[in-house]
Coordinates of N, CA and C in Angstrom, one line a residue:
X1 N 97.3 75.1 115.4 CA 98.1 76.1 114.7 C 98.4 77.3 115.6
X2 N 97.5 77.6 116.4 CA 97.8 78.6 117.4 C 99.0 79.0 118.2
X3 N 99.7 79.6 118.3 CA 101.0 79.4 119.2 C 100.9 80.2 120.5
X4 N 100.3 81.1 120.5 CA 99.9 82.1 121.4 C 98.9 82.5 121.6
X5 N 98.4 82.9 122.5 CA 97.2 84.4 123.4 C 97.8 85.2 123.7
X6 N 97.2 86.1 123.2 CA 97.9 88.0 124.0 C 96.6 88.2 124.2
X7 N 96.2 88.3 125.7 CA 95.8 89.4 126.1 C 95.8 91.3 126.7
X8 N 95.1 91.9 126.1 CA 95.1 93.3 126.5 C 94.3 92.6 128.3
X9 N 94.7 94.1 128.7 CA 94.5 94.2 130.8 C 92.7 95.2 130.8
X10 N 93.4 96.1 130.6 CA 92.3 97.3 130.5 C 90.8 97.3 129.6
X11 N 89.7 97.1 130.6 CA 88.6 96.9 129.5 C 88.2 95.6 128.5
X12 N 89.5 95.0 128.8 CA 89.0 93.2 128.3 C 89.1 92.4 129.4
X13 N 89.6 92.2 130.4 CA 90.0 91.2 131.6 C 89.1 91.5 132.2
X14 N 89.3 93.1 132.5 CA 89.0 93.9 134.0 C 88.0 95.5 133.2
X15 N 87.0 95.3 133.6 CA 86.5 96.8 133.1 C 86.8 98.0 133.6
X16 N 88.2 98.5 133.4 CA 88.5 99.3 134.2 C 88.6 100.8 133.3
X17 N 87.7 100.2 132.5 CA 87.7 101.6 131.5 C 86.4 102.5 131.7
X18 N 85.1 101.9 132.3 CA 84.3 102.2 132.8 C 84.5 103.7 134.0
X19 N 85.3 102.9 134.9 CA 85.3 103.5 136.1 C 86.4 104.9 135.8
X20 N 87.1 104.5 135.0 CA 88.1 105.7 134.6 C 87.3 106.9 134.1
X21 N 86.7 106.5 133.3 CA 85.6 108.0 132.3 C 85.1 108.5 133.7
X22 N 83.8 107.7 134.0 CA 83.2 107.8 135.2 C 83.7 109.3 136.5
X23 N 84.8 108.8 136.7 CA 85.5 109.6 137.6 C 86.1 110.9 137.4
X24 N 87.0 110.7 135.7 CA 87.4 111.6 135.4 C 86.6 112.5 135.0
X25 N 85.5 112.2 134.4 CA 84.0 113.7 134.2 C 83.6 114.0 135.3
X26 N 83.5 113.1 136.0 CA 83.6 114.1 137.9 C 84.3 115.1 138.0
X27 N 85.5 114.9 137.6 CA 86.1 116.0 138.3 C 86.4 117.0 137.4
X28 N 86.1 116.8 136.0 CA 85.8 117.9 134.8 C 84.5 118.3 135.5
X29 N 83.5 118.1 135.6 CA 82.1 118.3 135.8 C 82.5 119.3 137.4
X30 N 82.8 119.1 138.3 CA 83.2 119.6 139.7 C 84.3 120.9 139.4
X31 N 84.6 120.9 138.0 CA 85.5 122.5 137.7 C 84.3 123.0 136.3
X32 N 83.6 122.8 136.6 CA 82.6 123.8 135.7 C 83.1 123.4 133.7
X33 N 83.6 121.8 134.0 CA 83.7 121.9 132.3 C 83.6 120.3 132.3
X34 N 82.6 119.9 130.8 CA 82.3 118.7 130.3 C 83.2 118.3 129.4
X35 N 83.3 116.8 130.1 CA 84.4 115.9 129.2 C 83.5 115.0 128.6
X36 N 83.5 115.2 127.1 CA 82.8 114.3 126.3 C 83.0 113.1 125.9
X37 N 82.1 112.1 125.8 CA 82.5 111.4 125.7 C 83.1 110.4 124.4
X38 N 83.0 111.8 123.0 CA 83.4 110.8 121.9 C 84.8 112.0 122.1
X39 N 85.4 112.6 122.8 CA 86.8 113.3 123.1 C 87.5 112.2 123.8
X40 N 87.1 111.3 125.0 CA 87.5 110.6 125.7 C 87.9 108.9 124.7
X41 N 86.9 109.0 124.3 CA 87.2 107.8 123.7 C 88.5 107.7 122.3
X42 N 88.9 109.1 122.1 CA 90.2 109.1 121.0 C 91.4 108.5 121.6
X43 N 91.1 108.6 123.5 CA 92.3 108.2 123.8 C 92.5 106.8 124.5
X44 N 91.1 106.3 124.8 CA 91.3 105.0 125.3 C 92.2 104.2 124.1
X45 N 93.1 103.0 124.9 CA 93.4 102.0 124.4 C 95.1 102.8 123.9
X46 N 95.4 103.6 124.4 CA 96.7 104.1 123.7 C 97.3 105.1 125.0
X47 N 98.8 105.2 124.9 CA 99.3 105.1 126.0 C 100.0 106.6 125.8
X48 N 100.0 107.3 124.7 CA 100.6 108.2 123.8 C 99.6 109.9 124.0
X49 N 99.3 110.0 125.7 CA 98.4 111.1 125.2 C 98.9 112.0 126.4
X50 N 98.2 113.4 126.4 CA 98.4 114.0 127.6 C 97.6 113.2 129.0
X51 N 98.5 113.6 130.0 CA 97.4 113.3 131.2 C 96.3 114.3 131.7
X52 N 94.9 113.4 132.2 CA 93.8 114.0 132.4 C 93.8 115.2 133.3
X53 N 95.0 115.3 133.8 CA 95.1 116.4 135.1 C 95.9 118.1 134.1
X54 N 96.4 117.3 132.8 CA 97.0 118.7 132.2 C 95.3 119.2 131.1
X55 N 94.7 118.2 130.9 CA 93.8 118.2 130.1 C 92.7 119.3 131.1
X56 N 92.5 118.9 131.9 CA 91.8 119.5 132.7 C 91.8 121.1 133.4
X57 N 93.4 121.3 133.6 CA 93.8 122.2 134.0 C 94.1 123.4 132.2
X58 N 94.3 122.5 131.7 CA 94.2 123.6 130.0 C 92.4 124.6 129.7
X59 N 91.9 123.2 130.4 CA 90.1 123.7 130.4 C 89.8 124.7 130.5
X60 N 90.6 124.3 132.0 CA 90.0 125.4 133.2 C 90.6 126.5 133.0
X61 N 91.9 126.6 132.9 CA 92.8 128.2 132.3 C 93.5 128.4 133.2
X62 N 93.5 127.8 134.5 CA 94.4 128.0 135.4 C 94.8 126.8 136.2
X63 N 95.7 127.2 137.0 CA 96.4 126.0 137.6 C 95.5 125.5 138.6
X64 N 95.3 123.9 139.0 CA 94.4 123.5 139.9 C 95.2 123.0 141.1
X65 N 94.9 122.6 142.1 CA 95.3 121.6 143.2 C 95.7 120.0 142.8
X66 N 96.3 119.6 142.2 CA 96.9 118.5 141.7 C 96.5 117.8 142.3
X67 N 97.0 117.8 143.5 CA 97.1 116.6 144.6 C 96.1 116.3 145.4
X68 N 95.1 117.2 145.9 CA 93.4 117.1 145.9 C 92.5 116.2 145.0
X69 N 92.6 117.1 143.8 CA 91.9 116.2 142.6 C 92.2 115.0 142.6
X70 N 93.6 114.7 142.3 CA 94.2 113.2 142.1 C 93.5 112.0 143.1
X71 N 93.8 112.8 144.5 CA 93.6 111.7 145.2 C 91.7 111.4 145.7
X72 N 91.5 112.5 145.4 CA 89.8 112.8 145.3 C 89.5 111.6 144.0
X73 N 89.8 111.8 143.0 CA 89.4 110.9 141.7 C 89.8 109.5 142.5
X74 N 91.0 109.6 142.7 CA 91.9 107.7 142.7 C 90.9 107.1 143.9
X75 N 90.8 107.5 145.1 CA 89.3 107.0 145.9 C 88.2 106.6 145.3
X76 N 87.4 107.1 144.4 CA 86.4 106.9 143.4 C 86.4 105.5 142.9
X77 N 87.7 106.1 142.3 CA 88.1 105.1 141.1 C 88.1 103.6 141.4
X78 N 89.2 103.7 142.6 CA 89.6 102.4 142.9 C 88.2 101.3 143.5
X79 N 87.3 102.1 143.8 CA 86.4 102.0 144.7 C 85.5 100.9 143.7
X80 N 85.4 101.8 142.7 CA 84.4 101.3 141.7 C 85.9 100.2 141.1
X81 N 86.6 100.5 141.0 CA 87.2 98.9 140.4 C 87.1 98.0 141.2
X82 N 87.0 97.5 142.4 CA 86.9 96.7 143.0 C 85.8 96.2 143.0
X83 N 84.7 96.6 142.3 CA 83.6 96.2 142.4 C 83.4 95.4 141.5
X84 N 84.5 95.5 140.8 CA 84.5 94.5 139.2 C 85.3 93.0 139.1
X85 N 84.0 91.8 138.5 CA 84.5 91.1 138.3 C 85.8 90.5 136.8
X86 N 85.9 89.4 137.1 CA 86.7 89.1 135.2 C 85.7 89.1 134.4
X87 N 86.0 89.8 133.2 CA 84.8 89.7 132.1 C 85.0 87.9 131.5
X88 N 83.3 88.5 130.8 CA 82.7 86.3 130.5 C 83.7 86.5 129.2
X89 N 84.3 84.9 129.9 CA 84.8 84.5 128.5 C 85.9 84.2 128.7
X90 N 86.9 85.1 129.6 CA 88.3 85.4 129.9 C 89.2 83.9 130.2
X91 N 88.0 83.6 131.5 CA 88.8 81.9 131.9 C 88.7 80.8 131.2
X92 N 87.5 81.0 130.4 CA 87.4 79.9 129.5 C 88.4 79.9 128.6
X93 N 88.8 80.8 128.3 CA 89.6 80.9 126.7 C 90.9 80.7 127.6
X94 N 91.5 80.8 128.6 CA 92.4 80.7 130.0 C 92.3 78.8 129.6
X95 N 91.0 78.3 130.4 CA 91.1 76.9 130.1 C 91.7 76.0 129.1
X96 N 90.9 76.4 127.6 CA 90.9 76.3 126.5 C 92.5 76.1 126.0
X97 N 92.9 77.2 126.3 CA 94.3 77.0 126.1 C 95.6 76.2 127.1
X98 N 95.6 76.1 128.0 CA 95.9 74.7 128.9 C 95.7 73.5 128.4
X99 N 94.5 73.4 128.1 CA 94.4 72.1 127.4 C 95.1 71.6 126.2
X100 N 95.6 72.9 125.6 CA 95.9 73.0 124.0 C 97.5 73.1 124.5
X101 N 98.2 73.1 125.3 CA 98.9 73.7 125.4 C 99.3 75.2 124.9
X102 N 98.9 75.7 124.7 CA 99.1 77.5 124.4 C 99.5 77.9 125.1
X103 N 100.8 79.2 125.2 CA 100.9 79.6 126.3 C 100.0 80.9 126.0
X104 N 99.5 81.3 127.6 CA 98.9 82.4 127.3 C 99.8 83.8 127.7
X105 N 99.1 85.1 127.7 CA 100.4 86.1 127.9 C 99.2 87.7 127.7
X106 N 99.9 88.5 128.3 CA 99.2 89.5 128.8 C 100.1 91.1 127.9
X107 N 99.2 92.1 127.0 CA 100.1 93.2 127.0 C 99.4 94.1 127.0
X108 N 100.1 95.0 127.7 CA 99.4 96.3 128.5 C 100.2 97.6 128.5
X109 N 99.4 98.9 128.0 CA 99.7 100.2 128.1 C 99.9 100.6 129.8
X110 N 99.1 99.9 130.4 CA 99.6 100.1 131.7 C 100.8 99.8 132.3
X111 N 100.8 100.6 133.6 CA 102.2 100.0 134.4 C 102.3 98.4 135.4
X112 N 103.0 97.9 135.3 CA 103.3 96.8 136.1 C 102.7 96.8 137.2
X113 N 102.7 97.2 138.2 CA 102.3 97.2 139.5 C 100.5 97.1 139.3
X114 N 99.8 97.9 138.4 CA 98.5 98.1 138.3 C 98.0 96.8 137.8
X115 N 98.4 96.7 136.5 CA 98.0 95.1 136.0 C 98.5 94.1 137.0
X116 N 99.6 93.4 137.6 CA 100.1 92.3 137.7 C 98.8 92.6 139.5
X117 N 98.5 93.6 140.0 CA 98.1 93.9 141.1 C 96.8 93.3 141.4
X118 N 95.9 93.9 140.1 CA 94.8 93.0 139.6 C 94.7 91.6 139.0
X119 N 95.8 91.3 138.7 CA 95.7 89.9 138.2 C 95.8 89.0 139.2
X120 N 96.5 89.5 140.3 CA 96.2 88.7 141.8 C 95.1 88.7 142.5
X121 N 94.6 89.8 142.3 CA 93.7 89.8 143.3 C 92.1 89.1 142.0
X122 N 92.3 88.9 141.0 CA 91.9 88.3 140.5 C 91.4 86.6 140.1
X123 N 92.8 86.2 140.4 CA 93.0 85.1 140.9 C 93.6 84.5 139.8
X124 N 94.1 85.3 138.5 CA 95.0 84.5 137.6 C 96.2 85.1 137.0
X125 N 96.7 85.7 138.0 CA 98.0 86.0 137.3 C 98.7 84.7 137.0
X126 N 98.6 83.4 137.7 CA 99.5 82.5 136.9 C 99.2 81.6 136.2
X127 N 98.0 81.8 135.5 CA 97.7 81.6 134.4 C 98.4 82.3 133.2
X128 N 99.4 82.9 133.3 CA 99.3 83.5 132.3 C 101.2 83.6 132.1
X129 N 101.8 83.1 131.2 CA 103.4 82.5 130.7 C 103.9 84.0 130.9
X130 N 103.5 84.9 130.3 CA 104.7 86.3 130.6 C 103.4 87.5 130.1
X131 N 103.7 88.8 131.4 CA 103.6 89.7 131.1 C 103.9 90.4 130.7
X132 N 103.5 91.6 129.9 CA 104.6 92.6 129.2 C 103.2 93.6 128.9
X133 N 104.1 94.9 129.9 CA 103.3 96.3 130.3 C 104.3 97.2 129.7
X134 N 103.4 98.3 129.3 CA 104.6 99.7 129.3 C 105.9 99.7 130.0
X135 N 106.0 99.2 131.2 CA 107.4 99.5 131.6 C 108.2 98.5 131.3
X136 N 107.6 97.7 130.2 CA 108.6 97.0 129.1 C 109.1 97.2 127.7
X137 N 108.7 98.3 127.4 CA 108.6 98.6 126.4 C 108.9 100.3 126.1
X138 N 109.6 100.6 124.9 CA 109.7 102.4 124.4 C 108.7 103.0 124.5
X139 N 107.7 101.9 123.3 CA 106.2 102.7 122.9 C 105.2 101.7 123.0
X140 N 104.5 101.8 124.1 CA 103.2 101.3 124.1 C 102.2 101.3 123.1
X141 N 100.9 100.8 123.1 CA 100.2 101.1 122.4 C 99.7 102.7 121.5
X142 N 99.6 102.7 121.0 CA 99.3 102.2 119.4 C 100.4 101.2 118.7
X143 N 101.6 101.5 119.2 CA 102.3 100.9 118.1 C 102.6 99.5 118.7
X144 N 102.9 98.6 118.0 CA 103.0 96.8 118.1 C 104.4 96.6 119.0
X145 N 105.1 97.3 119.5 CA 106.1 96.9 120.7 C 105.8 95.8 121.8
X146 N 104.6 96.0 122.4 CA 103.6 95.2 123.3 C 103.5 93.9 122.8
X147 N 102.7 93.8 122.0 CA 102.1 92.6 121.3 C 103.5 91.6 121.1
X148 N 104.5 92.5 120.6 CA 105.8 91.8 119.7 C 106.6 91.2 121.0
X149 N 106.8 91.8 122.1 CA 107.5 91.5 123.5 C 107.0 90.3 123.6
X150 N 105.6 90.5 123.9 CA 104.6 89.1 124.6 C 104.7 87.8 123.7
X151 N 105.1 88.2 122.3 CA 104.9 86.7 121.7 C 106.1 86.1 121.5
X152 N 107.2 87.3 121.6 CA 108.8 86.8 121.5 C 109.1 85.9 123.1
X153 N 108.1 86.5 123.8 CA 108.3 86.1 125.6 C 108.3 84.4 126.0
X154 N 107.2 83.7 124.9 CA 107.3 82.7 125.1 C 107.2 82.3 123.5
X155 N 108.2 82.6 122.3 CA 109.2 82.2 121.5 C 107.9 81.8 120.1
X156 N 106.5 82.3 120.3 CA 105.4 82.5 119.2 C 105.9 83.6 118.2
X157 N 105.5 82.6 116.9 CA 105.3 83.2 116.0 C 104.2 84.7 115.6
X158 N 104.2 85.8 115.5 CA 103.3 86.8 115.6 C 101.8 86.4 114.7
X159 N 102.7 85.6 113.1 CA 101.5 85.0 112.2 C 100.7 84.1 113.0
X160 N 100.9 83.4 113.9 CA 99.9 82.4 114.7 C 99.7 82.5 116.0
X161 N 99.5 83.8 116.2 CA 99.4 84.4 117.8 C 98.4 85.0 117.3
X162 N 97.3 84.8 118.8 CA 95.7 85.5 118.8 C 95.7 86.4 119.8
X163 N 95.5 88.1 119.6 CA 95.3 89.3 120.3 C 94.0 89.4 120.3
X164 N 93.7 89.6 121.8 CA 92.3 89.5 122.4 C 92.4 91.4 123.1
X165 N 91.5 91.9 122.5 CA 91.4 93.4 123.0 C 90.1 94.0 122.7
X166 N 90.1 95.2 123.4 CA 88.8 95.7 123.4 C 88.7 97.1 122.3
X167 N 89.7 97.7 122.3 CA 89.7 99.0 121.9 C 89.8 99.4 120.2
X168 N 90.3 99.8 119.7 CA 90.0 100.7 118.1 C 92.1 100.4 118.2
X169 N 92.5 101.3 119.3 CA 93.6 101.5 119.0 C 94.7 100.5 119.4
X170 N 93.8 100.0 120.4 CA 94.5 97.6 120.7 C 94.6 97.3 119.4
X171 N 93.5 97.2 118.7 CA 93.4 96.4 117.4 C 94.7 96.8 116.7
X172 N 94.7 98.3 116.9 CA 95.8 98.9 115.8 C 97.4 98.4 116.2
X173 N 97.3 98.1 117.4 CA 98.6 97.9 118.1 C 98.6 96.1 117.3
X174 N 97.7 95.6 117.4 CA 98.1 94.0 117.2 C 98.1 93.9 115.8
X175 N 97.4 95.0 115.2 CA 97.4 94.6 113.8 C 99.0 94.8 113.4
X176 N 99.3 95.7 113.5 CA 101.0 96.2 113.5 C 101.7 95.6 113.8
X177 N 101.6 94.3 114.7 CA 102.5 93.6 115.4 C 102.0 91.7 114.7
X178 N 101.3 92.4 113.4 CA 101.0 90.9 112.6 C 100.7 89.6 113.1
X179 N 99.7 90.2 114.5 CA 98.7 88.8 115.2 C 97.3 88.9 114.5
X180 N 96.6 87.9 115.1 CA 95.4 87.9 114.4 C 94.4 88.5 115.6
X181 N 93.6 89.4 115.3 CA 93.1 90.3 116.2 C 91.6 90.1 116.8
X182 N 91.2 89.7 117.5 CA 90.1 89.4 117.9 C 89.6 90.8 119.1
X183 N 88.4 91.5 118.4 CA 87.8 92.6 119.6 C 86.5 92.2 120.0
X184 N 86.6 92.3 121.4 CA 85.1 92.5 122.6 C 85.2 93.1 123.1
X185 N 84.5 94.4 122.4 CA 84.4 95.9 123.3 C 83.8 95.4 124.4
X186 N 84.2 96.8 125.3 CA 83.0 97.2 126.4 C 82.3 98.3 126.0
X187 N 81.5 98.7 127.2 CA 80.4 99.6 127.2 C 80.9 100.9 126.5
X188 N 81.9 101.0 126.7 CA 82.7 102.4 125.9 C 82.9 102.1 124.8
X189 N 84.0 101.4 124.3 CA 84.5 101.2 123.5 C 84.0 100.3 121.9
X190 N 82.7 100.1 122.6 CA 81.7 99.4 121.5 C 81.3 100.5 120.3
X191 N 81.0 101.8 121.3 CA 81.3 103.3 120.5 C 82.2 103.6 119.4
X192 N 83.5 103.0 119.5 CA 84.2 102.9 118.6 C 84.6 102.3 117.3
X193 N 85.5 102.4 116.3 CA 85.5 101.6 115.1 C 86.4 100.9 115.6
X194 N 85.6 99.6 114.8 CA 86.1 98.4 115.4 C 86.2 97.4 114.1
X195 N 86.1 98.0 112.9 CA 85.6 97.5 111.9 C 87.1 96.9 111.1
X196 N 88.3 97.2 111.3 CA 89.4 96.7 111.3 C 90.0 95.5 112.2
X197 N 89.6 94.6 112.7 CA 89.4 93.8 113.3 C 89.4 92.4 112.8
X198 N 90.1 91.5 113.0 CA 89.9 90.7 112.3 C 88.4 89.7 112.6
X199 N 87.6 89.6 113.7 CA 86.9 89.3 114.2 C 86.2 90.3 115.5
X200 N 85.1 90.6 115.4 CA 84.3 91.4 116.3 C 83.5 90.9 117.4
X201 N 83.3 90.9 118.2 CA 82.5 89.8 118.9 C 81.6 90.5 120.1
X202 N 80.5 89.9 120.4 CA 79.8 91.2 121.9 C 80.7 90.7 122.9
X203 N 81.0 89.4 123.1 CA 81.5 89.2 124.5 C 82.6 88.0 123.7
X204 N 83.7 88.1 124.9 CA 84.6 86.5 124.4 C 84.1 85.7 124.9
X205 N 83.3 85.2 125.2 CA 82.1 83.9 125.8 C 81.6 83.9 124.7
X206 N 81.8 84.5 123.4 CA 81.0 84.0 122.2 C 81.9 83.0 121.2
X207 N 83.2 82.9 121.8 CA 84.4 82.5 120.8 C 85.1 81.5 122.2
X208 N 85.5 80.4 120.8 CA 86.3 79.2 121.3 C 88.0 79.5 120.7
X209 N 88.6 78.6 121.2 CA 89.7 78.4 120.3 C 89.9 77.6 119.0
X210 N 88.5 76.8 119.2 CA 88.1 75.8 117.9 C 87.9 76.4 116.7
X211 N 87.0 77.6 117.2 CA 86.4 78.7 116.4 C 87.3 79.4 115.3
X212 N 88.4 79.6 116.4 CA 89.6 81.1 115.8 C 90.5 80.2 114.8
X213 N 90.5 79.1 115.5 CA 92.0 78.1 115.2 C 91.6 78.3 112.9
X214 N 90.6 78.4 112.5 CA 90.8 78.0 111.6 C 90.5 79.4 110.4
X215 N 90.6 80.3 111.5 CA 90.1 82.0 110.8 C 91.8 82.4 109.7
X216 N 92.9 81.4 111.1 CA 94.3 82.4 111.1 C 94.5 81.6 109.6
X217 N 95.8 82.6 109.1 CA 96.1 82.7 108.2 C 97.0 80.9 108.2
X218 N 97.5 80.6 106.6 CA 98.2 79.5 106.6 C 99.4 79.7 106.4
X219 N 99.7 80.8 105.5 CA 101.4 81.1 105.0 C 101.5 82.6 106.1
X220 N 102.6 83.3 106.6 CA 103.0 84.0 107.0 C 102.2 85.3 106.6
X221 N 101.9 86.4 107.1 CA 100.9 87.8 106.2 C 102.1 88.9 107.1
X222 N 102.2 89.6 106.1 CA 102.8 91.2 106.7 C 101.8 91.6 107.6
X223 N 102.7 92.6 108.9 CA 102.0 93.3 109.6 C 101.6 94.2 109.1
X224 N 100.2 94.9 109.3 CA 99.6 96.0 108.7 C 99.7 97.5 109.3
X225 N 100.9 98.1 108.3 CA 101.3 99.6 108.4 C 100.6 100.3 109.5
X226 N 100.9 101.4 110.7 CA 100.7 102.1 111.4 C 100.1 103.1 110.5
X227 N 98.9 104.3 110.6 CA 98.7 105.2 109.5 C 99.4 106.7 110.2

């Protein structure tokens, strides 16, 4: 029954949500002000917010060195991403679907160059039938633009397409875009309400396609309203 996989980039593939907080409270923390961590988590998973350099500089009350900080943090950052493997579960459910013929498919609040960058050096970008990042789209996440690209991309129905994401505001994007929503937070984002969800999970190494195939709906379901 399945026609699709969407996966989210950020924090389900690749933990790259980790290393983001990490860095960015560095350099809150290095101008004399704390970035909390249930303030930070309003914005993971959604593409719709200020950037951490205006946030930072509002703090502080005055204007900073842009281009110091930036590239002070993106050193850090990158550093620590590279240190990261694919999260469990990712290639299985990758396999799983090959076998099944599924096409699988990727959508991301990020930009092109960042995802498809990591998905090479990961070793599966071609695994995966079409991507679709923010620079395909008006409105990234929160709203279902993403989700709806990726499943029109290889000609899936939204009612029988499975969104694999980590975040509160993923879920909100796939719920909107009337997939069936499967979350495995990370270390952050476990913090979060997740309770909208069609399925919750600690890790996707806990879920098959055998599993899900029989959760999805049988007649068509409206997508569920943005609030």
């Amino acid at each position: 029954m399945i026609q699709a996989l969407v996966f989210d980039f950020d924090g389900l593939i690749l933990d790259t949500e980790v290393p983001e907080f990490v860095t960015v409270r560095d350099e809150f923390a290095a101008h004399g002000i704390e970035l909390r961590l249930e303030d930070w988590l309003q914005i993971i998973g959604r593409a719709d917010h200020r950037h951490w350099l205006d946030w930072l500089e509002d703090e502080v009350g005055a204007p900073i060195d842009r281009s110091i900080v930036q590239e002070r943090r993106r050193v850090k950052h990158h550093a620590l991403i590279l240190e990261k493997e694919i999260r469990p579960g990712i290639v299985a459910l990758l396999d799983d679907a090959d076998r099944r013929g599924i096409p699988a498919t990727v959508a991301s609040s990020s930009p092109a160059s960042w995802v498809e960058g990591h998905l090479e050096r990961l070793g599966v970008h071609h695994r995966f039938a079409a991507i679709r990042t923010r620079d395909d789209v008006e409105r990234a996440k929160p709203w279902p633009d993403l989700f709806l690209a990726a499943v029109a991309a290889v000609g899936a129905d939204p009612t029988w397409s499975v969104a694999f994401e980590d975040s509160h505001n993923g879920a909100v994007a796939a719920l909107a875009a009337g997939l069936f929503c499967v979350v495995a937070p990370n270390d952050l984002t476990r913090l979060q309400d997740l309770s909208h969800a069609h399925l919750l999970v600690a890790s996707l190494a806990e879920v098959d396609l055998t599993t899900i195939d029989p959760l999805l709906p049988t007649t068509p379901t409206p997508p569920t309203p943005l609030n």
